[in-house]
Coordinates of N, CA and C in Angstrom, one line a residue:
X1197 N -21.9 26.7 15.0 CA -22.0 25.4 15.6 C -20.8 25.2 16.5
X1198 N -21.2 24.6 17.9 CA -20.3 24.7 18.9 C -19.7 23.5 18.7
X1199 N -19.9 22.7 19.3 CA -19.7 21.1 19.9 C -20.6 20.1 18.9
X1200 N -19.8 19.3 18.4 CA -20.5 18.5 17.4 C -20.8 16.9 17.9
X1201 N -21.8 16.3 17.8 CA -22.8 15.2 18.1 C -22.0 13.9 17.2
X1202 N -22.3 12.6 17.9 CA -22.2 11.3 16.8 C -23.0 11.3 15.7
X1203 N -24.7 11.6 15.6 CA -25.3 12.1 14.9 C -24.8 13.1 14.0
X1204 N -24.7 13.9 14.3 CA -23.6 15.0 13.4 C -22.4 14.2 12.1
X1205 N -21.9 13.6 13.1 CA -20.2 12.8 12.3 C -20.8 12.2 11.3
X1206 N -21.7 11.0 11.8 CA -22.3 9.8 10.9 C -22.8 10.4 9.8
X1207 N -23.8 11.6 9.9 CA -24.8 12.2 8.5 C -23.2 13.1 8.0
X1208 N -22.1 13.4 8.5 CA -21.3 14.2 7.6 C -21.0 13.3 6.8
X1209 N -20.2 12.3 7.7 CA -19.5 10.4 6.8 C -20.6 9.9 5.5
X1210 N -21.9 10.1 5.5 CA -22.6 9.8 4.8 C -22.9 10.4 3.7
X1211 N -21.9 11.8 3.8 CA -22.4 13.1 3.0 C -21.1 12.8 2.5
X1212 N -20.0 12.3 2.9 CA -18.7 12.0 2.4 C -18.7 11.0 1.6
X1213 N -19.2 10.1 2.0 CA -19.4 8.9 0.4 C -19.9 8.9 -0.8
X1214 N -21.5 9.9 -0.2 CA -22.2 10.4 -1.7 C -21.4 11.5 -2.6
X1215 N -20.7 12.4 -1.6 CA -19.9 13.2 -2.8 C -18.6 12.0 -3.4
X1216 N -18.3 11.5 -2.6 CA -16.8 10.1 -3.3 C -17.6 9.5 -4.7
X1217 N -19.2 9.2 -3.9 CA -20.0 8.0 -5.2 C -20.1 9.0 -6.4
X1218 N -20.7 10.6 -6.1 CA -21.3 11.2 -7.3 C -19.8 11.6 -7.8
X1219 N -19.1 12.1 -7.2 CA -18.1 13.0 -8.0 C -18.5 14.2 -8.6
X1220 N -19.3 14.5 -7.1 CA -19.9 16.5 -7.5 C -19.6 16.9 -6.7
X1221 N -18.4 18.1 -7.5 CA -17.6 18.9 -6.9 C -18.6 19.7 -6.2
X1222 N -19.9 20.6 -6.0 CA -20.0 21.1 -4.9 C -20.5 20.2 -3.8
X1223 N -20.8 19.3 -3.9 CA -21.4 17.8 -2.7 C -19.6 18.2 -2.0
X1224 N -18.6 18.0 -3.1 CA -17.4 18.4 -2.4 C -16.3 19.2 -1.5
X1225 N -17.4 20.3 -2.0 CA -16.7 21.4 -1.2 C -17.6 21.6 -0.2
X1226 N -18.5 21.3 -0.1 CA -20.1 21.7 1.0 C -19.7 20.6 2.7
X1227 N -18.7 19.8 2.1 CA -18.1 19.1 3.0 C -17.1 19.9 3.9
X1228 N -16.6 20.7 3.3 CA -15.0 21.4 3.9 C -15.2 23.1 4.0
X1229 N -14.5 23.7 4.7 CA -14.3 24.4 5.0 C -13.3 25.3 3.6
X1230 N -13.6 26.6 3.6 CA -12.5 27.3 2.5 C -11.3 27.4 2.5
X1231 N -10.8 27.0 4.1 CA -9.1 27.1 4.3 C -8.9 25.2 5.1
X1232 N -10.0 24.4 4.7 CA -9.8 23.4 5.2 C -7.9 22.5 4.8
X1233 N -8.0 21.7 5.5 CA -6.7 21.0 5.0 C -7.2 19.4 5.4
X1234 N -6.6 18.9 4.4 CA -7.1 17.1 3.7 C -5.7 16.3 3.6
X1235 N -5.6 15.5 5.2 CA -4.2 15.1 4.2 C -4.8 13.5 4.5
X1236 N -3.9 12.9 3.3 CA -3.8 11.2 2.9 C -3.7 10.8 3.7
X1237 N -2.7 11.3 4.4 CA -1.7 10.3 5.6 C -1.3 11.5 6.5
X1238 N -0.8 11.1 7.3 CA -1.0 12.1 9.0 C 0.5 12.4 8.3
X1239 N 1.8 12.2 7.1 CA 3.1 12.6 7.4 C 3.0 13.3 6.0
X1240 N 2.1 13.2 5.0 CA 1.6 13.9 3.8 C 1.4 15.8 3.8
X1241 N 1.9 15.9 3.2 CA 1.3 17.5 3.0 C 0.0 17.3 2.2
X1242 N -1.2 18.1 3.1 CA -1.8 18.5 2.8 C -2.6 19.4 2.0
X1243 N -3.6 19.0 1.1 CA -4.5 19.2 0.0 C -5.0 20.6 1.1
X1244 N -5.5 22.2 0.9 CA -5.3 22.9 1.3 C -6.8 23.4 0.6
X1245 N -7.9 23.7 1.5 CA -9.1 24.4 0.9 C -9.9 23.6 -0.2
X1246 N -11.4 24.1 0.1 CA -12.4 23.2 0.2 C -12.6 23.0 -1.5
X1247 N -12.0 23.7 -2.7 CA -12.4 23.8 -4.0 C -11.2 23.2 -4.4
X1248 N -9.7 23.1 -3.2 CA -8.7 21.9 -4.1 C -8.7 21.2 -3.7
X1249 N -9.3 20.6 -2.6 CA -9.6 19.4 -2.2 C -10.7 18.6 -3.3
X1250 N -11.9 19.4 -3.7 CA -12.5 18.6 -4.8 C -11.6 19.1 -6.2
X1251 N -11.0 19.3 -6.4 CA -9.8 19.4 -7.9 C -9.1 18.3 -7.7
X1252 N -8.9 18.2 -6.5 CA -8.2 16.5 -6.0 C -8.4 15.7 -6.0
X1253 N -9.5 15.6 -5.6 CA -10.5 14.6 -5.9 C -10.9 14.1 -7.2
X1254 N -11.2 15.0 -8.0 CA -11.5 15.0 -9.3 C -10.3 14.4 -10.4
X1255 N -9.6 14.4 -9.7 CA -8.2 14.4 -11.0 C -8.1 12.5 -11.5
X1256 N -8.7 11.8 -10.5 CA -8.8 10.2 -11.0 C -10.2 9.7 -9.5
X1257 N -11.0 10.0 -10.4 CA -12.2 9.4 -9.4 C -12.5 8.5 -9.6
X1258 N -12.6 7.6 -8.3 CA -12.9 6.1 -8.4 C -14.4 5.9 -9.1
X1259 N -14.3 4.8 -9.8 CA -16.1 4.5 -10.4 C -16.9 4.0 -9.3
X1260 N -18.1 5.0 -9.4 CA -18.5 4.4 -8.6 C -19.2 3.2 -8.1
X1261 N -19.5 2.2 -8.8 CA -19.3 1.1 -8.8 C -18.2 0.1 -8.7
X1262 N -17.2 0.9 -8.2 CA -16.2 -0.2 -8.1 C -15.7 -0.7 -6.3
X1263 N -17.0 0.5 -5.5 CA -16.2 0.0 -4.5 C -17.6 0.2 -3.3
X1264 N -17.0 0.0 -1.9 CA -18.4 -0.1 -0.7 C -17.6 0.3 0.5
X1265 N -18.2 1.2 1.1 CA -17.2 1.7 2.3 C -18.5 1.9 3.3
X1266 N -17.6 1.6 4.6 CA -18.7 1.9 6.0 C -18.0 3.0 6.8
X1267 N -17.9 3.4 6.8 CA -17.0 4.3 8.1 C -18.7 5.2 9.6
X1268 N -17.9 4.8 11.1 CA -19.1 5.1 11.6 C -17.8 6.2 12.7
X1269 N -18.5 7.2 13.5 CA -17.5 7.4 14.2 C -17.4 6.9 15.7
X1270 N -16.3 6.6 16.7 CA -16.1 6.4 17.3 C -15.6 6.9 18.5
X1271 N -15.7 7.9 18.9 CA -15.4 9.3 19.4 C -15.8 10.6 18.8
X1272 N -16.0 11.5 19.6 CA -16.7 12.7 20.0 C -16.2 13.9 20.9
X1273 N -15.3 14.4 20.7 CA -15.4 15.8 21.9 C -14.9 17.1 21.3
X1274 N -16.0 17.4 21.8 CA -15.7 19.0 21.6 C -16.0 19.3 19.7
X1275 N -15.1 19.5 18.8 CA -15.6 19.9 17.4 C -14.8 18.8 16.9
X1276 N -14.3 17.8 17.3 CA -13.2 17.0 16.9 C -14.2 15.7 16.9
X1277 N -13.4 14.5 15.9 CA -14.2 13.4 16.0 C -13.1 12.6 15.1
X1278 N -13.2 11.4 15.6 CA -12.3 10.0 14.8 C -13.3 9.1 14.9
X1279 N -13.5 8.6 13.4 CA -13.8 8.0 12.6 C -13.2 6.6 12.6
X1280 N -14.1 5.1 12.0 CA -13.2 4.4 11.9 C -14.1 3.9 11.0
X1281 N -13.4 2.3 9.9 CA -14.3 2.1 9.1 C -13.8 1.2 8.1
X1282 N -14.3 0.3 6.9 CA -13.4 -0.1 5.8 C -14.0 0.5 4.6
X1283 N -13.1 0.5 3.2 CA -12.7 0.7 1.8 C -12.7 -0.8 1.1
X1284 N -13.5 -1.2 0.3 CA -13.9 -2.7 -0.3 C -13.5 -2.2 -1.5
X1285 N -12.5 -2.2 -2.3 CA -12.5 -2.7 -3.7 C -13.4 -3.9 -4.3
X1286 N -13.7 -3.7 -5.7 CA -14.2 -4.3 -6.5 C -13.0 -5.7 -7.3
X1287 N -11.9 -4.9 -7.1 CA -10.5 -6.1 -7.4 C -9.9 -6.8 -6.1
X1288 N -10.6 -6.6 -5.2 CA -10.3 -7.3 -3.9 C -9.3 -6.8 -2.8
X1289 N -8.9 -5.3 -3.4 CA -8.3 -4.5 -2.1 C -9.2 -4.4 -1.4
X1290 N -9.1 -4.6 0.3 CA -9.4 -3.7 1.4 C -8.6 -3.1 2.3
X1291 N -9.1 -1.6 2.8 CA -8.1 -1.0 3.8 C -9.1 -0.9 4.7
X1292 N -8.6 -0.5 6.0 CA -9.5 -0.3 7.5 C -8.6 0.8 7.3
X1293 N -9.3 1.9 8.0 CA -9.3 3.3 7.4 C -10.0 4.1 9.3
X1294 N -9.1 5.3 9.8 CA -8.9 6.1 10.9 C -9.2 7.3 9.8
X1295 N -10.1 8.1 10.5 CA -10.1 9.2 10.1 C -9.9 10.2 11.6
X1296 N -9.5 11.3 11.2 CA -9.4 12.5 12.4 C -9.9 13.4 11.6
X1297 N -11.1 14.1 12.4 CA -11.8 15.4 11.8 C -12.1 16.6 12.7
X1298 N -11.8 17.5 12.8 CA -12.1 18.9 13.2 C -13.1 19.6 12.0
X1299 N -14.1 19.8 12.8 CA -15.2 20.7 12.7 C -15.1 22.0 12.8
X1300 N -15.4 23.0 12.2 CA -15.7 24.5 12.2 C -17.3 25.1 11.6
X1301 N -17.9 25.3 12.4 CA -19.2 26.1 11.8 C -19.9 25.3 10.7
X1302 N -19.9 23.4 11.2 CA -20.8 22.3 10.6 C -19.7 22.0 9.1
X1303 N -18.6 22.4 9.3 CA -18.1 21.9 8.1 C -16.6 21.6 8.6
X1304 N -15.7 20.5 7.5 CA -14.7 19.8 8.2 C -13.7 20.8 7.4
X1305 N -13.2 21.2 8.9 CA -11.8 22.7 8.7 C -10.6 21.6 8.7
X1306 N -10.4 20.1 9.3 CA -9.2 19.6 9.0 C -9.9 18.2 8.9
X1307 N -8.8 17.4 8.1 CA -9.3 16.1 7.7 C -7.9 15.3 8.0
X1308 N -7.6 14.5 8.4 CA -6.4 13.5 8.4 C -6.7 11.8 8.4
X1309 N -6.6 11.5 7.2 CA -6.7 9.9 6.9 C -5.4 8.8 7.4
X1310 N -5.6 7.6 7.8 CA -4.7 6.9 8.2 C -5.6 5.5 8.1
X1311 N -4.6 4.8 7.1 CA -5.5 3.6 6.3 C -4.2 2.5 6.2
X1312 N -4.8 1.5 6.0 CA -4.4 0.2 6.4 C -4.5 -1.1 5.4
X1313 N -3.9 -1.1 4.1 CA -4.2 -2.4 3.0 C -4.3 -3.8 3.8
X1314 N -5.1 -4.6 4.1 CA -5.5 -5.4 4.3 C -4.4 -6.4 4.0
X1315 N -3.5 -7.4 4.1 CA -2.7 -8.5 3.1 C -3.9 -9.4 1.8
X1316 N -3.1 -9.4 1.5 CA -4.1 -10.3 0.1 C -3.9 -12.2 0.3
X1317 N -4.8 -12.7 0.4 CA -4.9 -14.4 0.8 C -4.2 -15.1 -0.3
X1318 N -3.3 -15.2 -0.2 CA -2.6 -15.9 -0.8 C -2.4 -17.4 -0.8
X1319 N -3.6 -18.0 -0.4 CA -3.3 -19.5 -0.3 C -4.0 -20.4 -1.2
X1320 N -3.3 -21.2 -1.5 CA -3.4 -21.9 -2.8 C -2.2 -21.9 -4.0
X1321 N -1.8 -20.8 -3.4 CA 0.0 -20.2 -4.1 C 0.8 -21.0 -4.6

């Protein structure tokens, strides 16, 4: 796979939340690449390959009922694509959430998250 489509991003993003909702490790790794790299935050060292990336995942998985995410992408060139989108908690956190993704052969070879907690409304205080 050469150059990857909006089409493309959107059905991966969508493939990313059902593995987040199921918490099945191969939904997880079918996402990534074998030498992929996942980091949290663009200054984070990086979760390294597509089976510790779901070990990572795995180690405190959110219920899935506890939360509602949209992420759509926003750019496109070449095998690269950024993402944008929010993260709804069920306890009333939200973050607006940047993703950067590089593509290799329909699967994501690099991931880099950059997210944004919302302030919490504090009036009536």
């Amino acid at each position: 796979m050469g150059e990857v489509t909006y089409d493309y991003v959107q059905a991966w993003l969508d493939s990313y939340l059902e593995a987040w909702r199921t918490s099945d490790r191969e939904r997880i790794e079918k996402l990534f690449t074998t030498d992929a790299r996942y980091a949290y935050a663009p200054w984070g060292r990086p979760v390294t390959g597509a089976a510790e990336i779901a070990a990572d995942w795995l180690r405190e998985p959110d219920d899935p009922d506890s939360w509602e995410a949209d992420y759509r992408p926003i750019t496109v060139a070449g095998n690269v694509a950024v993402a944008t989108g929010e993260t709804r908690y069920d306890d009333g956190r939200t973050y607006s959430n940047v993703f950067v993704l590089r593509f290799v052969d329909g699967r994501c070879a690099e991931f880099t998250e950059w997210y944004m907690e919302h302030p919490t409304d504090h009036a009536g205080d």
